[in-house]
Amino acid sequence: IMILAIMAGPCVASAGDTGFLDRSVAVDGVSYRYQVYVPLDYTPDKSWPVALFLHGSGERGEDGIVQTQAGIGDAIRADRKRFPMIVVMPQARPNTRWSGAMAAQALKALEESIAEFHGDRQRLYLTGMSMGGQGVWLLAAANPGKFAALAPVCGFLRLENDDDVIDPAQDRALIAKFPELLEPDPAAAFARRIGKTPVWIFHGAADDLVL
């Protein structure tokens, strides 16, 4: 039995595997840990909607766990019945944002989760908060039409709101990919890139960090 389990390879869900599951993905030879939430009533006999959640700056790291302890992870634990879907939760490394390699590993984690858990490509959703809200705009603009809907929470686009990444090379790479970020109103330019994808934006009036 042990030999058969090894031959089956990693990242293959067993019957009854539900809840928060540990997974990892490799991009350009670098391994990134992520988590996938699988509903209690999961069955591979039908297609499932899939949500990709991008965490905020406070959950960056390499443990593959802390990103489940804020935002959608907390909401799932509070009431799992509200989330009849597969939820993919990648983790960005310290001093990064959801662009470049971090965007690539998030999208690959999404693709592997779709394959493993019979995800429905017509029902892919993208959400995130704060730095992850920025990531929603960036990933959606770079992949127009991929997601059925977007739900950024306290997100931002203006680089002056993003002051906790201290690597100037990252800023240069980000601007090279998204020159619209230098416009006085980047939101309008990003809306044009995203196209007709529905967006539900959340932001609190008491937020004094992202204005």
Coordinates of N, CA and C in Angstrom, one line a residue, residues 27 67 94 152 159 161:
V27 N 7.9 26.9 -9.1 CA 8.0 27.8 -10.2 C 9.4 28.2 -10.4
Q67 N -1.4 32.7 6.0 CA -2.3 33.3 5.1 C -3.8 32.8 5.2
P94 N 8.3 37.3 1.9 CA 8.5 38.6 2.5 C 9.1 39.6 1.5
P152 N -12.1 42.6 -4.9 CA -11.0 43.2 -4.1 C -11.6 43.8 -2.8
L159 N 0.9 53.6 -6.4 CA 2.1 53.0 -5.7 C 2.4 53.7 -4.4
N161 N 0.5 54.1 -2.1 CA -0.2 53.4 -1.1 C 0.6 52.1 -0.7

